[in-house]
XYZ file of C-alpha atoms in Angstrom:
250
model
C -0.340 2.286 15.093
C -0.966 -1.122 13.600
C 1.090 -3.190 11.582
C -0.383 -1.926 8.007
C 0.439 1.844 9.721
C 3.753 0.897 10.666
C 4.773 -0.801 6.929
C 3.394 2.707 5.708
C 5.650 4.825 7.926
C 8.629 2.477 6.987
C 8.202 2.950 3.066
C 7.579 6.892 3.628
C 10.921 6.657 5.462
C 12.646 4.496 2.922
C 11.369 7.231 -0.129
C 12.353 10.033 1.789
C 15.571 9.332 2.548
C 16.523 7.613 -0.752
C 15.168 11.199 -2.338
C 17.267 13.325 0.196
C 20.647 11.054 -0.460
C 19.954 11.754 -4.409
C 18.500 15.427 -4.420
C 20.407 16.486 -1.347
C 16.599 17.654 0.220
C 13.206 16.836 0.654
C 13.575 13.613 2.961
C 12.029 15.775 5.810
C 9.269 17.125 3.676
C 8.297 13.563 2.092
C 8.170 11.863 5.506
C 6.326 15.359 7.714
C 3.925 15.662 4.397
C 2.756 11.701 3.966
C 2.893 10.731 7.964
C 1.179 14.048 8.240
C -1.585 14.057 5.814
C -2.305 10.063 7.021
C -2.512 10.965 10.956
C -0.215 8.225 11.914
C 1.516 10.482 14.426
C 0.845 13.958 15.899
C 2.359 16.978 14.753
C 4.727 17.177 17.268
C 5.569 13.409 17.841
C 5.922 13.401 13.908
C 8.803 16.716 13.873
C 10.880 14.930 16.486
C 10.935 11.666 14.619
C 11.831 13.180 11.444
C 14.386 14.897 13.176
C 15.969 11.578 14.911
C 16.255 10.127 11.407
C 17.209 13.056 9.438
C 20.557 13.211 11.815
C 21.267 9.960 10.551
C 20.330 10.862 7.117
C 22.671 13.501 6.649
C 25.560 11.595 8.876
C 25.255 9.381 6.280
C 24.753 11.320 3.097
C 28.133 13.314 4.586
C 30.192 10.524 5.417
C 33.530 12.105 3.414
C 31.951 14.923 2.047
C 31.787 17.310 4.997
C 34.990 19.232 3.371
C 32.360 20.514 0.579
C 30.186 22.839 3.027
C 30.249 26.485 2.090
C 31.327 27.988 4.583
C 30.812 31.634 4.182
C 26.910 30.825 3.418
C 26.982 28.399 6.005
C 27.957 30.032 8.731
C 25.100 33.183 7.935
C 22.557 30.369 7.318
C 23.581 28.835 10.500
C 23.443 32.427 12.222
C 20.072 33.125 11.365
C 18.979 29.918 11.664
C 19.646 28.788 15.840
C 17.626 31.221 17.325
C 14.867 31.324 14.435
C 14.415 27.180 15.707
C 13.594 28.297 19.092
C 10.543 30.244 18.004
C 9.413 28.091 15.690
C 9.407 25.173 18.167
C 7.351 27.422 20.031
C 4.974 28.481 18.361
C 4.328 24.659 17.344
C 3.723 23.742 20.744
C 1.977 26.993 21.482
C -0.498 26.389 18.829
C -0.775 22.113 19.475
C -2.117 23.113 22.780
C -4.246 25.967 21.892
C -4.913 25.667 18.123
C -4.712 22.508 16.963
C -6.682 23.090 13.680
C -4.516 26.221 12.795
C -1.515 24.173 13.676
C -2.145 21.244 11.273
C -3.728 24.182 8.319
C 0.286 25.929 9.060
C 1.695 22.320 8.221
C -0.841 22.068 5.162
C 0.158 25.650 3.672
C 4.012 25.100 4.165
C 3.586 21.350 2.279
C 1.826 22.928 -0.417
C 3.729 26.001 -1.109
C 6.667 23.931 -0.558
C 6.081 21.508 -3.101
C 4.721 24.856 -5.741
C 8.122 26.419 -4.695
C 10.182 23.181 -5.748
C 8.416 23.850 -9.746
C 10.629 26.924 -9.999
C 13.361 25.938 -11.929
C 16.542 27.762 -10.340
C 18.473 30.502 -11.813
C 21.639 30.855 -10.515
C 22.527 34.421 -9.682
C 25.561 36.578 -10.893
C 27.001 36.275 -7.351
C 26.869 34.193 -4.404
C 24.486 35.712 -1.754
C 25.783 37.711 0.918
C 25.449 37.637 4.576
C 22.002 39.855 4.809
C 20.269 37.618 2.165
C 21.794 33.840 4.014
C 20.730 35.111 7.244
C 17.396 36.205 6.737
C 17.149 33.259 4.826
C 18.484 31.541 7.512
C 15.832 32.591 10.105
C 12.868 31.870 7.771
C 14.071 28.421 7.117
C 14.951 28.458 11.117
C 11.246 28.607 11.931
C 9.514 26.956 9.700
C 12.202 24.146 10.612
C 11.591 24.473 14.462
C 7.922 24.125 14.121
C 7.822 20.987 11.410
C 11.749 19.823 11.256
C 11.251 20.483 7.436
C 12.922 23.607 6.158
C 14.269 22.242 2.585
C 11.716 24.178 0.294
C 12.857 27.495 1.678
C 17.076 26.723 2.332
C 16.249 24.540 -0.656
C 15.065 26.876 -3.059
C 17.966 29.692 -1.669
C 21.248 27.111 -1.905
C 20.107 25.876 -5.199
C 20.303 29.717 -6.738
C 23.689 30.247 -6.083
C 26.405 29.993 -8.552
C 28.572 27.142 -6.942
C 29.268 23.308 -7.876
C 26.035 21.022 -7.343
C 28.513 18.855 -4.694
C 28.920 22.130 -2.543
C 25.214 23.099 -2.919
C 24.427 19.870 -1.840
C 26.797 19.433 1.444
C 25.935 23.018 2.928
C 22.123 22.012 2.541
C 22.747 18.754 4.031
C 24.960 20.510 6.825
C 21.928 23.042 7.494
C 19.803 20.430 7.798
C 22.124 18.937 10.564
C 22.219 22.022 12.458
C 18.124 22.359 12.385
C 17.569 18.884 13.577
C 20.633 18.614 16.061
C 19.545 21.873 17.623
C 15.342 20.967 17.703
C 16.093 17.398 18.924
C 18.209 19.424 21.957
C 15.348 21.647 22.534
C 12.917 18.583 22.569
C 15.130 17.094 25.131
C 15.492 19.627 27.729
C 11.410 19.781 26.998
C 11.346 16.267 28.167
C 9.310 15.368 24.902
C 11.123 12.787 23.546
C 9.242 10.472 24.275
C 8.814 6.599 24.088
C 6.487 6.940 20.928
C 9.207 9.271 19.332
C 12.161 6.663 20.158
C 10.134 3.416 18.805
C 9.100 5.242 15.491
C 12.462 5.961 15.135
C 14.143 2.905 16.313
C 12.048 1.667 13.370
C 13.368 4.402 10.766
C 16.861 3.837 11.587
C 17.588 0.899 9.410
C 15.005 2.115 6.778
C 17.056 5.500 6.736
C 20.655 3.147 6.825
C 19.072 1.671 3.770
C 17.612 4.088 1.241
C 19.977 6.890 1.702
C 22.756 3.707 1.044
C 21.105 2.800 -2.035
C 20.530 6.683 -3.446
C 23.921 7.117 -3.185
C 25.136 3.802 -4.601
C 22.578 3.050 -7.273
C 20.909 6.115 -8.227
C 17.624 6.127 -10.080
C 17.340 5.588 -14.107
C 15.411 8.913 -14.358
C 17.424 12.188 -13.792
C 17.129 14.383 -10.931
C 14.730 16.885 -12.354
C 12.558 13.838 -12.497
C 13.033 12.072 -8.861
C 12.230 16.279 -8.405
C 8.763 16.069 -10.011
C 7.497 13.153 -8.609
C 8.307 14.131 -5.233
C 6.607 17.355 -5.703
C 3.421 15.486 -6.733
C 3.085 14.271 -3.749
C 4.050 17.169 -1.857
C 1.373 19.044 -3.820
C -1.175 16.196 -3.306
C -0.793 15.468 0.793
C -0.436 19.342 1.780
C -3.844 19.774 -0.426
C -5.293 17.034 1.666
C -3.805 18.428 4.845
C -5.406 21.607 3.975
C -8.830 20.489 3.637
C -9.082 18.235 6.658
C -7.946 20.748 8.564
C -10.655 23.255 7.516
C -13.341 20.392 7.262
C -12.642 17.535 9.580
């Protein structure tokens, strides 16, 4: 990558984490959506980067707040989620070897009905889900989070229906996230693909991550949230439509 590539991969990284520290989600599917869509990594190298710097991310976003988690959703969420993140992983590196095109039209369709699925405004139900719902919820977010390190439209979309406080909504998201990309970088590990390229990229995150996710949660923006919402779904929307067609075309 050359220096123009790597200033684009450290603003991606800066917008997605300030986004995540204000939102509570979509740092993952900024930085897998825009890195992806521009080819500056591969699929793979790209989902253990984002999952290097979304550890920090949520350290971060947590620091004091861990005490918020849900626990009863949590710990379904977390249930279905574990072994769902082995498959997904995978059937990404099935599909890198053996279909690359199908692998990179997967990552177009999840960006785009990601960012369609972030429109909905939520409703919060009468009750708070119960286990059934958070674990098959769980394992859906599970995979697609094992194959791309971005499962925030699906655990998103779920966490943000439920009747509780936004803080609590926010901290058991953040805390599933932490699970997915602890649990994938582990895999990646013992799979002896974390490799050089995914430490440099993000070596060069870290900082970028220290800093936007410091300044959503110090100086958030002069918009509200539903707004930071709609412009990250533009782009969402945009880059998995352009992900789409170069996968089909080029």
């Amino acid at each position: 990558m050359d220096i123009a590539g790597l200033v684009a991969f450290g603003l991606i990284v800066f917008a997605g984490s300030y986004v995540q520290a204000v939102t509570g989600f979509a740092m993952a599917m900024i930085i897998v959506a825009v890195v992806g869509g521009m080819r500056l990594l591969s699929i793979p190298e790209l989902a253990a980067t984002t999952s290097l710097l979304t550890i920090l991310n949520v350290i971060l976003a947590l620091w004091g707040r861990w005490h918020q988690i849900y626990r009863p959703i949590f710990t379904w969420l977390a249930l279905g989620q574990v072994p769902a993140i082995f498959l997904g992983f995978w059937l990404m590196t099935w599909l890198d070897v053996n279909l690359q095109w199908v692998l990179e039209l997967s990552l177009g369709l999840f960006i785009t009905i990601g960012g369609l699925s972030m429109w909905l405004k939520p409703h919060p139900w009468a009750q708070v889900a119960g286990p059934a719902a958070s674990f098959t919820t769980g394992v859906a977010g599970g995979i697609v989070g094992g194959m791309f390190s971005a499962s925030g439209p699906i655990l998103g979309w779920f966490s943000y229906n439920q009747p509780l406080e936004l803080s609590a909504i926010r901290a058991t998201l953040l805390g599933c996230f932490m699970l997915t990309t602890t649990t994938r970088t582990g895999i990646v590990m013992v799979e002896d693909q974390l490799t050089t390229n995914v430490l440099l990229y993000a070596a060069i995150g870290i900082p970028v991550v220290v800093l936007g996710t410091w300044l959503g949660r110090q100086f958030p923006p002069p918009v509200s949230e539903a707004g930071v919402k709609r412009g990250a779904n533009l782009i969402l929307l945009f880059m998995g439509g352009w992900i789409l067609i170069r996968s089909l075309w080029f």
